[in-house]
JSON list of C-alpha atoms in Angstrom, two decimals:
[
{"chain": "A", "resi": 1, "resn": "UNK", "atom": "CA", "xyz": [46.64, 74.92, 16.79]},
{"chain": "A", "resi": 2, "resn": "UNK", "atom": "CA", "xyz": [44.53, 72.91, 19.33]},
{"chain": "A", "resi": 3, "resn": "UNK", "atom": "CA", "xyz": [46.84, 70.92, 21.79]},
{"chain": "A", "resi": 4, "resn": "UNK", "atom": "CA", "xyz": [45.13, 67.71, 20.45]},
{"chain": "A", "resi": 5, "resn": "UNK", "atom": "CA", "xyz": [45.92, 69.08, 16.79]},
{"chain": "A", "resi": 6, "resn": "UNK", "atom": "CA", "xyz": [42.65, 68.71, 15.95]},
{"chain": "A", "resi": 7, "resn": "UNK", "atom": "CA", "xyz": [40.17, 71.01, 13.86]},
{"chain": "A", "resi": 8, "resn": "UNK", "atom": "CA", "xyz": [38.34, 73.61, 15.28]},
{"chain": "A", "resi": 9, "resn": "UNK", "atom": "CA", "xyz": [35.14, 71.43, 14.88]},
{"chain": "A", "resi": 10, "resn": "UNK", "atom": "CA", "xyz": [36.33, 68.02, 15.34]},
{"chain": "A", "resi": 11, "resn": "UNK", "atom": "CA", "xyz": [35.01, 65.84, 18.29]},
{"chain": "A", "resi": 12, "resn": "UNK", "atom": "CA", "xyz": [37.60, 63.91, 20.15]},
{"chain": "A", "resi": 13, "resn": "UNK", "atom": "CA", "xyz": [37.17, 59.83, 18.92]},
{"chain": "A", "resi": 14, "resn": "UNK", "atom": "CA", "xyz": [33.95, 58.67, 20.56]},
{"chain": "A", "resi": 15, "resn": "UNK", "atom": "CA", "xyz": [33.47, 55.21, 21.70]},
{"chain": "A", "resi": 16, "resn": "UNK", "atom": "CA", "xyz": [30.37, 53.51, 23.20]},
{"chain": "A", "resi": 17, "resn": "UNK", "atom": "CA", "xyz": [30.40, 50.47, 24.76]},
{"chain": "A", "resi": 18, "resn": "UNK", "atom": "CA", "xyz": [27.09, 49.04, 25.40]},
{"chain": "A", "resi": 19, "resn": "UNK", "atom": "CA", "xyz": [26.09, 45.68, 28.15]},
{"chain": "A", "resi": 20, "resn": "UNK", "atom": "CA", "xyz": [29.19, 46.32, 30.22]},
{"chain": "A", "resi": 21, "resn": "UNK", "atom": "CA", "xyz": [27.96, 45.21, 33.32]},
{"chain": "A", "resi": 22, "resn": "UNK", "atom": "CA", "xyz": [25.66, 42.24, 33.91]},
{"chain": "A", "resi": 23, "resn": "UNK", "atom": "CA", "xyz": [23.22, 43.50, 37.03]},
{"chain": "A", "resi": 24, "resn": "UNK", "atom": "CA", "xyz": [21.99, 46.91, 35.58]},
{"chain": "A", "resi": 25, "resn": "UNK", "atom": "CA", "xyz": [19.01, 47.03, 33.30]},
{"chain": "A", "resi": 26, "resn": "UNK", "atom": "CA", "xyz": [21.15, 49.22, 30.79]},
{"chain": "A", "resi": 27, "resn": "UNK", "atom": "CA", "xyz": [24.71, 50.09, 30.74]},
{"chain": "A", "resi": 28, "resn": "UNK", "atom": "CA", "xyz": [27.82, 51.29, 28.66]},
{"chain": "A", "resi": 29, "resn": "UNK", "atom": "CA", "xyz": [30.69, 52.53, 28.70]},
{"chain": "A", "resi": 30, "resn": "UNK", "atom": "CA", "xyz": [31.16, 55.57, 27.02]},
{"chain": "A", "resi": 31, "resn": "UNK", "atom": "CA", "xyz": [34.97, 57.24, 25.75]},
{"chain": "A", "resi": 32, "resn": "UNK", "atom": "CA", "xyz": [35.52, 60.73, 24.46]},
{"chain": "A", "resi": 33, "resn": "UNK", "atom": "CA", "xyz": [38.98, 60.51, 23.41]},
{"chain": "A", "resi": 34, "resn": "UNK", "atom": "CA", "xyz": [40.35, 60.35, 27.33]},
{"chain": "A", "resi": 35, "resn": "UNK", "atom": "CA", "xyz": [37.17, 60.78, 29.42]},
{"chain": "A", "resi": 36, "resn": "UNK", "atom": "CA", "xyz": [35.41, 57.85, 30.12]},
{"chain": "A", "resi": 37, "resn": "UNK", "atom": "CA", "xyz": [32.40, 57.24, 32.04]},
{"chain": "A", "resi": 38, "resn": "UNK", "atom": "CA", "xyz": [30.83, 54.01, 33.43]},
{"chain": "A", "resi": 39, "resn": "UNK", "atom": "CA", "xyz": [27.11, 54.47, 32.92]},
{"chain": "A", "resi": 40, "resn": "UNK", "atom": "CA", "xyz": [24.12, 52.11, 34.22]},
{"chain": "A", "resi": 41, "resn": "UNK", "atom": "CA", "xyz": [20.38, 52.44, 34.30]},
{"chain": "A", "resi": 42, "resn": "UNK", "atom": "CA", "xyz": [18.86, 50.84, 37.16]},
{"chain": "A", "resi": 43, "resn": "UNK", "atom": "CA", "xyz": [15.01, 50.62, 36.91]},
{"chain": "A", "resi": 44, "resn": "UNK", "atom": "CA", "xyz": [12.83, 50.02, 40.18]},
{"chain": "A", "resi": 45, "resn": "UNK", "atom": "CA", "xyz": [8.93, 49.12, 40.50]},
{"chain": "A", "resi": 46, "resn": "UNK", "atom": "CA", "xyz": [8.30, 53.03, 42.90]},
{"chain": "A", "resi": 47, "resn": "UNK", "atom": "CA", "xyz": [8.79, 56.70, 42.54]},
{"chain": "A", "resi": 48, "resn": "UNK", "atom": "CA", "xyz": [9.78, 59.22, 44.87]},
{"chain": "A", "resi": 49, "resn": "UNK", "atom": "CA", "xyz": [6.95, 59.77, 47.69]},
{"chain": "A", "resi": 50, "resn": "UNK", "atom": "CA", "xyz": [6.40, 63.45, 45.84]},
{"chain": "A", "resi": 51, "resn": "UNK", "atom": "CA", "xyz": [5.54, 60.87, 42.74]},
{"chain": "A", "resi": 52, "resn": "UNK", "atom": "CA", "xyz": [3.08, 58.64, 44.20]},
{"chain": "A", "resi": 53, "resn": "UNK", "atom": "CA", "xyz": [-0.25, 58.29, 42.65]},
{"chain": "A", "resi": 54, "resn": "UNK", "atom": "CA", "xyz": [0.52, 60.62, 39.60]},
{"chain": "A", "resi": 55, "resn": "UNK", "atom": "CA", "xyz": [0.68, 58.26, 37.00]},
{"chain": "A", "resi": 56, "resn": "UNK", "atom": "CA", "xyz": [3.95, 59.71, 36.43]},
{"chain": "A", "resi": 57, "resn": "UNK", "atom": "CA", "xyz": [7.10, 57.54, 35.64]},
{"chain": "A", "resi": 58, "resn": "UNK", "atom": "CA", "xyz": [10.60, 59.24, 37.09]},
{"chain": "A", "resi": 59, "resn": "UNK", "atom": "CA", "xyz": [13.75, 59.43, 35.77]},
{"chain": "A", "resi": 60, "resn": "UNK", "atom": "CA", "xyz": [16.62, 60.27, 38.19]},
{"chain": "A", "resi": 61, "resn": "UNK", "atom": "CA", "xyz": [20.64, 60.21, 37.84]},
{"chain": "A", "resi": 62, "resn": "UNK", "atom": "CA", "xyz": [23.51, 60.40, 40.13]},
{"chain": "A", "resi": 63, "resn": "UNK", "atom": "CA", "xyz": [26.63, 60.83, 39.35]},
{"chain": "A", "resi": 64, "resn": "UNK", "atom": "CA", "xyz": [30.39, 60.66, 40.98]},
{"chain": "A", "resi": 65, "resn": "UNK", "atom": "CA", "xyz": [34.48, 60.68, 40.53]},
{"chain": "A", "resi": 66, "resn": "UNK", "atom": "CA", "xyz": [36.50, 58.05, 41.67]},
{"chain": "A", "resi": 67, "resn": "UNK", "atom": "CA", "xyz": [39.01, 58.70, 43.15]},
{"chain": "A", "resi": 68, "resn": "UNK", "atom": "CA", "xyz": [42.06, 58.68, 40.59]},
{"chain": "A", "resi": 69, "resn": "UNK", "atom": "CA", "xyz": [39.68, 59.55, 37.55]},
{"chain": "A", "resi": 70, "resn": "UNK", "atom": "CA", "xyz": [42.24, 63.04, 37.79]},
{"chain": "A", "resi": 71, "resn": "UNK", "atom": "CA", "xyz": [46.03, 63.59, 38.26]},
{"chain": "A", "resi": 72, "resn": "UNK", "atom": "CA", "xyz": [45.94, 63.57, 41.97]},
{"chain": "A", "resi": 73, "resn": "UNK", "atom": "CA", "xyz": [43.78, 61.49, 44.30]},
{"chain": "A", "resi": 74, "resn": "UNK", "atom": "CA", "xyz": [40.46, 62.72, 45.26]},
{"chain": "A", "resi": 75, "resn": "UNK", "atom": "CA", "xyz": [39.15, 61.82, 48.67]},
{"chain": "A", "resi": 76, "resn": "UNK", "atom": "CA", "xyz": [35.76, 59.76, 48.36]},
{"chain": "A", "resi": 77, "resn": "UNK", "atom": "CA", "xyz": [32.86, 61.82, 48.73]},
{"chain": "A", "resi": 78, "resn": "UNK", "atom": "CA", "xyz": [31.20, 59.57, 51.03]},
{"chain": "A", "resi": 79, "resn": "UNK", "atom": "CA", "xyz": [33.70, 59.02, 53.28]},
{"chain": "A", "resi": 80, "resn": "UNK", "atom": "CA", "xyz": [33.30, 63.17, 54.39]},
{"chain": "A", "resi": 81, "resn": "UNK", "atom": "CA", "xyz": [29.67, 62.51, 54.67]},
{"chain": "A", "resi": 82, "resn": "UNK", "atom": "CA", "xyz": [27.81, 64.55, 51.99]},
{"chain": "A", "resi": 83, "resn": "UNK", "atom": "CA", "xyz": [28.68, 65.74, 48.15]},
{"chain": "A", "resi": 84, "resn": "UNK", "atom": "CA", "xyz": [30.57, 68.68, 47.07]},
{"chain": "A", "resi": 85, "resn": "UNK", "atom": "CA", "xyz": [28.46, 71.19, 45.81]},
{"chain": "A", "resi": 86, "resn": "UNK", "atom": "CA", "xyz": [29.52, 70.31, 42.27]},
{"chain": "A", "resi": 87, "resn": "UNK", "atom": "CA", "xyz": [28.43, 66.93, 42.35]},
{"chain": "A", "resi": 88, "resn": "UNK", "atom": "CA", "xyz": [24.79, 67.57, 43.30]},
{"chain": "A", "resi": 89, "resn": "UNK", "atom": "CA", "xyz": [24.42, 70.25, 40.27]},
{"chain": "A", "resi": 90, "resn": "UNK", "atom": "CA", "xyz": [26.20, 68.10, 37.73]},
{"chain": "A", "resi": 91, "resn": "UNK", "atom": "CA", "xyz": [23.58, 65.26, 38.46]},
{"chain": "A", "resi": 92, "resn": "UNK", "atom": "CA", "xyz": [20.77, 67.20, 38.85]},
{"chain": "A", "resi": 93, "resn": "UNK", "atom": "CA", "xyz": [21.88, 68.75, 35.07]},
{"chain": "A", "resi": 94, "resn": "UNK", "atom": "CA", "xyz": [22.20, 64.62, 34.09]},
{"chain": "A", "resi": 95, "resn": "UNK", "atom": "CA", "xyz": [18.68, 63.94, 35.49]},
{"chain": "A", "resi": 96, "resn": "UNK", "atom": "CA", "xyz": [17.16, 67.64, 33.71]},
{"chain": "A", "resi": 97, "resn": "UNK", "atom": "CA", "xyz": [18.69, 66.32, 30.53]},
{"chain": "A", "resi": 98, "resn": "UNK", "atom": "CA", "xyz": [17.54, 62.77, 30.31]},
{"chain": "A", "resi": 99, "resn": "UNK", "atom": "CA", "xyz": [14.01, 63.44, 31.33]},
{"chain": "A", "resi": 100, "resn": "UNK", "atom": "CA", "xyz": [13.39, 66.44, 28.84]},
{"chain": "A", "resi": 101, "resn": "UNK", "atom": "CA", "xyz": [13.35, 63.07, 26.44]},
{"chain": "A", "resi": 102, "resn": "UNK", "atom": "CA", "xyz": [10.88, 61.12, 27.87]},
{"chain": "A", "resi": 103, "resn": "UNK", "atom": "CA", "xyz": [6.97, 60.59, 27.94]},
{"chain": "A", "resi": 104, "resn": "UNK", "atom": "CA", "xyz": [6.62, 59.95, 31.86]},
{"chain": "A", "resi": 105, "resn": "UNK", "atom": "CA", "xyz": [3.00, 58.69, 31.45]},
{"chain": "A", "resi": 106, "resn": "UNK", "atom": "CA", "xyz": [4.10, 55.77, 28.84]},
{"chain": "A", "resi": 107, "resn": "UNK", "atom": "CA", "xyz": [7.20, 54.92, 31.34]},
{"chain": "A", "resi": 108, "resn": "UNK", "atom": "CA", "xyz": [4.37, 54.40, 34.00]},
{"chain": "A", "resi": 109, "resn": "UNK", "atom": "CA", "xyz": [4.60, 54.84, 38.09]},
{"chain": "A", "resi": 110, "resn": "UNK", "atom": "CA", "xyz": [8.34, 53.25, 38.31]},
{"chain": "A", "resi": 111, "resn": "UNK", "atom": "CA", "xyz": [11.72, 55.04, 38.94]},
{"chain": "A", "resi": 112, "resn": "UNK", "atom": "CA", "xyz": [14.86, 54.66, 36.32]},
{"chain": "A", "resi": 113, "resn": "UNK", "atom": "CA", "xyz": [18.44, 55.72, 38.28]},
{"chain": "A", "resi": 114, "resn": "UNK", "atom": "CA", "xyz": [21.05, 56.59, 35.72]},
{"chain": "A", "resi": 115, "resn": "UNK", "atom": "CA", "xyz": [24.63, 56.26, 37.92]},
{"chain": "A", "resi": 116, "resn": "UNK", "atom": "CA", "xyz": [27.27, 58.07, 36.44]},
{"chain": "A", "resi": 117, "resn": "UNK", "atom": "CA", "xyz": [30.50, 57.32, 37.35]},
{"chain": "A", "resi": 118, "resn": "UNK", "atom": "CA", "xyz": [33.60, 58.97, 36.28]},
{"chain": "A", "resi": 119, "resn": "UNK", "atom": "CA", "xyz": [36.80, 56.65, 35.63]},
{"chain": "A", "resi": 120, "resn": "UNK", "atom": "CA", "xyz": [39.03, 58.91, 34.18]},
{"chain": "A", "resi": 121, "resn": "UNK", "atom": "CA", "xyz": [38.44, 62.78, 33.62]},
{"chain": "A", "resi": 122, "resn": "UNK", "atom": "CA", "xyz": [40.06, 64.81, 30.55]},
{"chain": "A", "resi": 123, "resn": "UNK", "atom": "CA", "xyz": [36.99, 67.31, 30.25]},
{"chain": "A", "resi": 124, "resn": "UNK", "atom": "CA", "xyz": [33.76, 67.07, 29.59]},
{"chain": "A", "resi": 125, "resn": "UNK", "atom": "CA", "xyz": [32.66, 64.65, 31.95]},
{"chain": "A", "resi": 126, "resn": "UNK", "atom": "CA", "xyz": [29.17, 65.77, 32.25]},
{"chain": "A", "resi": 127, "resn": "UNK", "atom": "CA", "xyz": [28.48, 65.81, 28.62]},
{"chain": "A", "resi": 128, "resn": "UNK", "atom": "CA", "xyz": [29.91, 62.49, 28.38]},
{"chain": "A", "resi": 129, "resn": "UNK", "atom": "CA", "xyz": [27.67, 61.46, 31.28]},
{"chain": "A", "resi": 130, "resn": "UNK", "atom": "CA", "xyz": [24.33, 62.84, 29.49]},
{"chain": "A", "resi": 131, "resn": "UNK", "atom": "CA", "xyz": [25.33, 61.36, 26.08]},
{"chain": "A", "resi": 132, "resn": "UNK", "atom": "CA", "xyz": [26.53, 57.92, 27.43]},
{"chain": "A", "resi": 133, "resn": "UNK", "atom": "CA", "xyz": [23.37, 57.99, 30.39]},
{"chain": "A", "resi": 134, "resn": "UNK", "atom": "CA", "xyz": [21.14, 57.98, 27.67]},
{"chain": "A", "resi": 135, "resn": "UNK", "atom": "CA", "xyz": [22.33, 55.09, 26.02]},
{"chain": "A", "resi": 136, "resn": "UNK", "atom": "CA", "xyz": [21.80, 52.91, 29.28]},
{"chain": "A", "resi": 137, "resn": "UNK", "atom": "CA", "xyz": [18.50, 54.50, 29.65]},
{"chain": "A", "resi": 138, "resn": "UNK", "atom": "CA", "xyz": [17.52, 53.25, 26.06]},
{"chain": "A", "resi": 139, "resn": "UNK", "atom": "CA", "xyz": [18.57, 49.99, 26.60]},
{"chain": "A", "resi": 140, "resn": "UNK", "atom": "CA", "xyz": [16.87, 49.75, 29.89]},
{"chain": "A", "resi": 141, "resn": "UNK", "atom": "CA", "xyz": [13.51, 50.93, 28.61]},
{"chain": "A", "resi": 142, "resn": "UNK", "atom": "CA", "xyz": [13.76, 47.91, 25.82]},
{"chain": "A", "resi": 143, "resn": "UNK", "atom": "CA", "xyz": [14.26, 45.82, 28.16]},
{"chain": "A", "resi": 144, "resn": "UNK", "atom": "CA", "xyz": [11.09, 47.05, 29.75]},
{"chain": "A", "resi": 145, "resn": "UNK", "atom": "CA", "xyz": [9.58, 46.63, 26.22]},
{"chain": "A", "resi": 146, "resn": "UNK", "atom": "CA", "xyz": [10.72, 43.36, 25.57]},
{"chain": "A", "resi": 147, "resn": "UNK", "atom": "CA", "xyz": [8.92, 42.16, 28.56]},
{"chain": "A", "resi": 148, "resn": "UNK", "atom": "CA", "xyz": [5.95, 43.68, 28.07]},
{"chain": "A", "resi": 149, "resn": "UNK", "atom": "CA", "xyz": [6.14, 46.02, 31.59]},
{"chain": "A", "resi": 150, "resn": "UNK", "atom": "CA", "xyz": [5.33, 48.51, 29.00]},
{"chain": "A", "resi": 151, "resn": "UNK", "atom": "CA", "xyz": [3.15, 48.74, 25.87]},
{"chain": "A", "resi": 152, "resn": "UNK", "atom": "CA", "xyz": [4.48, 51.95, 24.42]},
{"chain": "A", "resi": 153, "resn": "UNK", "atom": "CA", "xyz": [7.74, 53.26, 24.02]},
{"chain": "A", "resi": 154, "resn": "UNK", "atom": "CA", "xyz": [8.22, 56.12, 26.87]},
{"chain": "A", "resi": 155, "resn": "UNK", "atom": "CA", "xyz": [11.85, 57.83, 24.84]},
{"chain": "A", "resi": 156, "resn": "UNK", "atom": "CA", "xyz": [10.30, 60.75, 22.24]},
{"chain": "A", "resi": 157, "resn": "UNK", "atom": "CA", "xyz": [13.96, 61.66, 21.62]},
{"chain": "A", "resi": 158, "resn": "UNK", "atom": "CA", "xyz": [17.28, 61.17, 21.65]},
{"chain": "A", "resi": 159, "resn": "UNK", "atom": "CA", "xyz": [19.36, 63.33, 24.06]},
{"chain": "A", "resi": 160, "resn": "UNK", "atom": "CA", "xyz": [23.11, 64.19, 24.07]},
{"chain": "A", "resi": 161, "resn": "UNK", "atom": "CA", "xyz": [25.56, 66.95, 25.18]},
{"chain": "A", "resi": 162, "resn": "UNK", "atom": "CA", "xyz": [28.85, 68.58, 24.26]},
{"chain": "A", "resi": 163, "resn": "UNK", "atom": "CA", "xyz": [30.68, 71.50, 25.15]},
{"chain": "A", "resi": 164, "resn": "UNK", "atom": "CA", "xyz": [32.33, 73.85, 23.08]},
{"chain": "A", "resi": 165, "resn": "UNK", "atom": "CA", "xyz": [34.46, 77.33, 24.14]},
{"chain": "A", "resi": 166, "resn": "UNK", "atom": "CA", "xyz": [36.82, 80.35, 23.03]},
{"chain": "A", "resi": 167, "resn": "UNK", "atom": "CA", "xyz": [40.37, 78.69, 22.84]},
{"chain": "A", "resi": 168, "resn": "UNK", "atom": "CA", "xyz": [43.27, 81.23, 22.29]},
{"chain": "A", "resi": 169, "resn": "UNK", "atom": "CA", "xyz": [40.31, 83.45, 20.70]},
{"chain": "A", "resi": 170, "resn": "UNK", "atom": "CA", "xyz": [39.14, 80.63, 18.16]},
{"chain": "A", "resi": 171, "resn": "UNK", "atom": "CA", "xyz": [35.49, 78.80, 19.00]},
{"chain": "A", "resi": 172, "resn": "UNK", "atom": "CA", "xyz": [36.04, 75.26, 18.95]},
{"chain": "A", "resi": 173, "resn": "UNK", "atom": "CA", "xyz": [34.34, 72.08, 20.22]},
{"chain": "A", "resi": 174, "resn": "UNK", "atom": "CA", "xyz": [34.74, 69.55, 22.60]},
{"chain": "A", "resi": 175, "resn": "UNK", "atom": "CA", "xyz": [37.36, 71.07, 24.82]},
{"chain": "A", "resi": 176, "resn": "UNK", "atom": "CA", "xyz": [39.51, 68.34, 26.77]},
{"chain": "A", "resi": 177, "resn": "UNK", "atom": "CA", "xyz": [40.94, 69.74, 30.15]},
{"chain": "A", "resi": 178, "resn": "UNK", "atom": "CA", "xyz": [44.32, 71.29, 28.18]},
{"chain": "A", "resi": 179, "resn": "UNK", "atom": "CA", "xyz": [42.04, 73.42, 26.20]},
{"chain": "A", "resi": 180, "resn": "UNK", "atom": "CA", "xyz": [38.86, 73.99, 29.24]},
{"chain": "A", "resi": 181, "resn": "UNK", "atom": "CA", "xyz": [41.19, 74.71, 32.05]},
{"chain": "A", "resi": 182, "resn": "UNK", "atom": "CA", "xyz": [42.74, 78.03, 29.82]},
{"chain": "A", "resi": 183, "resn": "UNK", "atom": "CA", "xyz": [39.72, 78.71, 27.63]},
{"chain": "A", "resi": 184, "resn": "UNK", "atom": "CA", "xyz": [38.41, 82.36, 27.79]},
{"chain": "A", "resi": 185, "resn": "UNK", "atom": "CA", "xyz": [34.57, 80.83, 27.28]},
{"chain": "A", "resi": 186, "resn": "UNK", "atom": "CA", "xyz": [33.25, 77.83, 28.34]},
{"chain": "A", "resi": 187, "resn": "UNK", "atom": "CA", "xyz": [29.84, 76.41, 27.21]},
{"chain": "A", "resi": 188, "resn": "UNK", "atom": "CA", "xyz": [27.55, 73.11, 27.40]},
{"chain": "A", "resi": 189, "resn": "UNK", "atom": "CA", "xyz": [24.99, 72.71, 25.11]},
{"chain": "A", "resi": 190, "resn": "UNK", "atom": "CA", "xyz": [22.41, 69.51, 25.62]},
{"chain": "A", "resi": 191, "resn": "UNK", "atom": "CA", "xyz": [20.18, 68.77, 22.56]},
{"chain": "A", "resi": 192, "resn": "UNK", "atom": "CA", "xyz": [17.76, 66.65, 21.38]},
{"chain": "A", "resi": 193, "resn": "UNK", "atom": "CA", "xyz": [18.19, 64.63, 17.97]},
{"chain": "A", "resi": 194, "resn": "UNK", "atom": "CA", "xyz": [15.94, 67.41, 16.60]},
{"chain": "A", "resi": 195, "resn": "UNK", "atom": "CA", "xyz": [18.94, 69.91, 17.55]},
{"chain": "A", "resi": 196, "resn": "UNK", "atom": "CA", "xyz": [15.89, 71.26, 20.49]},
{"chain": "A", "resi": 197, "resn": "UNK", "atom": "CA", "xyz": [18.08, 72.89, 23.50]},
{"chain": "A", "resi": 198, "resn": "UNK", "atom": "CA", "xyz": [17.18, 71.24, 26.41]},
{"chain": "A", "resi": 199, "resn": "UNK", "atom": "CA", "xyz": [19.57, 73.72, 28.08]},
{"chain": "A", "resi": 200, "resn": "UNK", "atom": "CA", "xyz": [22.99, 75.80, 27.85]},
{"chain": "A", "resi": 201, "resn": "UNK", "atom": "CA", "xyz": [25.53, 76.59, 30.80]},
{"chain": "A", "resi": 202, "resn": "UNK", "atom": "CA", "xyz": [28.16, 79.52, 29.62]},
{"chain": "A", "resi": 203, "resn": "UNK", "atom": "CA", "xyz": [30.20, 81.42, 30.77]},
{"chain": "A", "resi": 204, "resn": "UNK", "atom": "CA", "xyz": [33.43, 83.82, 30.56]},
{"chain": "A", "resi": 205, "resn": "UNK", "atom": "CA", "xyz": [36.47, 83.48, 32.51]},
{"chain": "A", "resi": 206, "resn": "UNK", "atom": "CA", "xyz": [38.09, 86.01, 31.23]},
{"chain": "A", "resi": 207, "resn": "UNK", "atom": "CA", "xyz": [37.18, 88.83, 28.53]},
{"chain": "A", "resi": 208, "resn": "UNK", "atom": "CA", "xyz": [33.59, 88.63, 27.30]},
{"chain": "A", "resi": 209, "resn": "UNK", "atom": "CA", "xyz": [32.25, 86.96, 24.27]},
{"chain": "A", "resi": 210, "resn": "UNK", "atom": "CA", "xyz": [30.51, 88.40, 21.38]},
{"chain": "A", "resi": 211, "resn": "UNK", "atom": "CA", "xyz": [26.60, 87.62, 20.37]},
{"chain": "A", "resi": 212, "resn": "UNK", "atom": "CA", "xyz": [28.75, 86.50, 17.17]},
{"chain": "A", "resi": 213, "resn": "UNK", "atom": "CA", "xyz": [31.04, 84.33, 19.05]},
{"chain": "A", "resi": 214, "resn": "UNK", "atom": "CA", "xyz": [27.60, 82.54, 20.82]},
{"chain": "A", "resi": 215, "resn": "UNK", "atom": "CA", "xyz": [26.56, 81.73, 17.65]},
{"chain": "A", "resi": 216, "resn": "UNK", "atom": "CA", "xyz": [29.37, 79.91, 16.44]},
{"chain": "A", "resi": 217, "resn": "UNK", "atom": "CA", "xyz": [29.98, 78.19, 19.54]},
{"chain": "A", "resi": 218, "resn": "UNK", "atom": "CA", "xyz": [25.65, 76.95, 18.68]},
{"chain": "A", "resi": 219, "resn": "UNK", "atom": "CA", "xyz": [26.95, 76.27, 15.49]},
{"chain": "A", "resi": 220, "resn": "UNK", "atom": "CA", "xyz": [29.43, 73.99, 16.68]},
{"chain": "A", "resi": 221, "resn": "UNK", "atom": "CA", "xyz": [27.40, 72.42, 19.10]},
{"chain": "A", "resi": 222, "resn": "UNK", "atom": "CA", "xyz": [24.75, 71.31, 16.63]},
{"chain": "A", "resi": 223, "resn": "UNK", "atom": "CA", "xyz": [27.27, 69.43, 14.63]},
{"chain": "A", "resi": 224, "resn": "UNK", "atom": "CA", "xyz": [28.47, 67.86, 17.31]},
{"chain": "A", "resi": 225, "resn": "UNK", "atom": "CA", "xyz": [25.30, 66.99, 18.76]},
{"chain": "A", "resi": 226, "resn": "UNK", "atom": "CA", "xyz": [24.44, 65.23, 15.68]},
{"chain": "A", "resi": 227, "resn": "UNK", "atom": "CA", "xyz": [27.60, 62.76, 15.37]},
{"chain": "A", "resi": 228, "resn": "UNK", "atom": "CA", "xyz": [26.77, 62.12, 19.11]},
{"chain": "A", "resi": 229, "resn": "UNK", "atom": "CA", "xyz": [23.65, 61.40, 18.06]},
{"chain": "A", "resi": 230, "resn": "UNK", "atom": "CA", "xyz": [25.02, 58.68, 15.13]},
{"chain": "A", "resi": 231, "resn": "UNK", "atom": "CA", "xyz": [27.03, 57.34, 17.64]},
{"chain": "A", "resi": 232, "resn": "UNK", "atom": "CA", "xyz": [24.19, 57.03, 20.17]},
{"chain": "A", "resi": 233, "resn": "UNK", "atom": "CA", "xyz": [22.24, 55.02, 17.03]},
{"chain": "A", "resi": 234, "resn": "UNK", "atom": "CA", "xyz": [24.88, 52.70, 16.57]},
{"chain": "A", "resi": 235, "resn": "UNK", "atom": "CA", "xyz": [25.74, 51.33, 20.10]},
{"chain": "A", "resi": 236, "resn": "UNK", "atom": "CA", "xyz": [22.22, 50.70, 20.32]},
{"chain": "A", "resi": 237, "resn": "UNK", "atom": "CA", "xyz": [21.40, 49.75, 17.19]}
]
């Protein structure tokens, strides 16, 4: 029995809030049962210097805790002057992610910032980053559309995440911190719509896993993937 009593393949409830804030070009809020992450899409007329005269759009994120988004109270990252080490590789993950579903030459030579920002942490928070980040990235780009800054639409795909692990040696998905903080294996999986990885973190922390076991947790990843996916399709339908 999962601590959430759920089934072995059962997401936690998903929620997306969409136009949460009224500055960004695209935002939401998005809830996986108790993670929930503030997401916007900022879009700016420049890329990166290393971007300059490519033709090539960019498509960046960033993302953060604050500071009671856990049990205890974290200290600000900027107020010790630089991000953890943890911090840089979930956003750079975020950024890997979101790009792998979009046609940089349609976005054209501008810059889209997804800012993720954590409110309140239960596992999973960089899965719930990449599914809800993509969500204010859509919206942003139709605002871009609407407008006519663009003629052709630069997403090819949708793009989500979940993770999925070995809990008291059963594979299930969607761990929430009970189940990720004990699990033997953990694992993030980021698809497209299509079910195409874009890529897969894993890992044992304690006995090995199985070939068998992988497959199962890919299993379980592809149908979550694809209710993300639904619920992606509605918040922005």
């Amino acid at each position: 029995m999962r601590p959430s009593g759920r089934a072995a393949d059962a997401l936690r409830p998903v929620i997306i809030e969409t136009n949460v804030t009224m500055h960004a070009e695209g935002s939401c809020l998005v809830r996986m049962g108790d993670t929930h992450v503030l997401c916007t899409a900022s879009v700016e007329e420049n890329v990166p210097p290393f971007m300059r005269k490519t033709g090539l759009g960019w498509v960046t994120a960033e993302y953060g805790m604050l500071p009671r988004a856990t049990t205890t109270r974290n200290r600000r990252e900027a107020t010790a002057g630089k991000q953890s080490g943890r911090t840089q590789e979930i956003q750079r993950l975020i950024g890997r992610s979101l790009r792998a579903g979009v046609d940089r030459v349609a976005l054209g030579e501008r810059q889209i910032t997804v800012d993720c920002d954590v409110i309140q942490a239960d596992g999973g928070t960089r899965c719930a980053s990449i599914t809800g980040g993509w969500v204010a990235l859509r919206l942003a780009v139709n605002k871009l559309l609407a407008k006519g800054t663009i003629k052709n639409d630069p997403i090819t795909a949708h793009v989500a995440a979940v993770s999925c692990g070995v809990y008291g040696g059963q594979p299930v998905l969607d761990l929430d911190y009970a189940e990720d903080s004990t699990a033997g294996t953990d694992a993030n999986f980021v698809m497209t719509d299509g079910l195409g990885l874009i890529e897969v973190q894993g890992s044992a922390e304690g006995a090995t896993f199985t070939r068998d076991e992988l497959i199962r947790l890919l299993d379980l990843a592809e149908k979550g993937i694809t209710e993300l996916v639904a619920a992606q399709k509605a918040a922005v339908a």
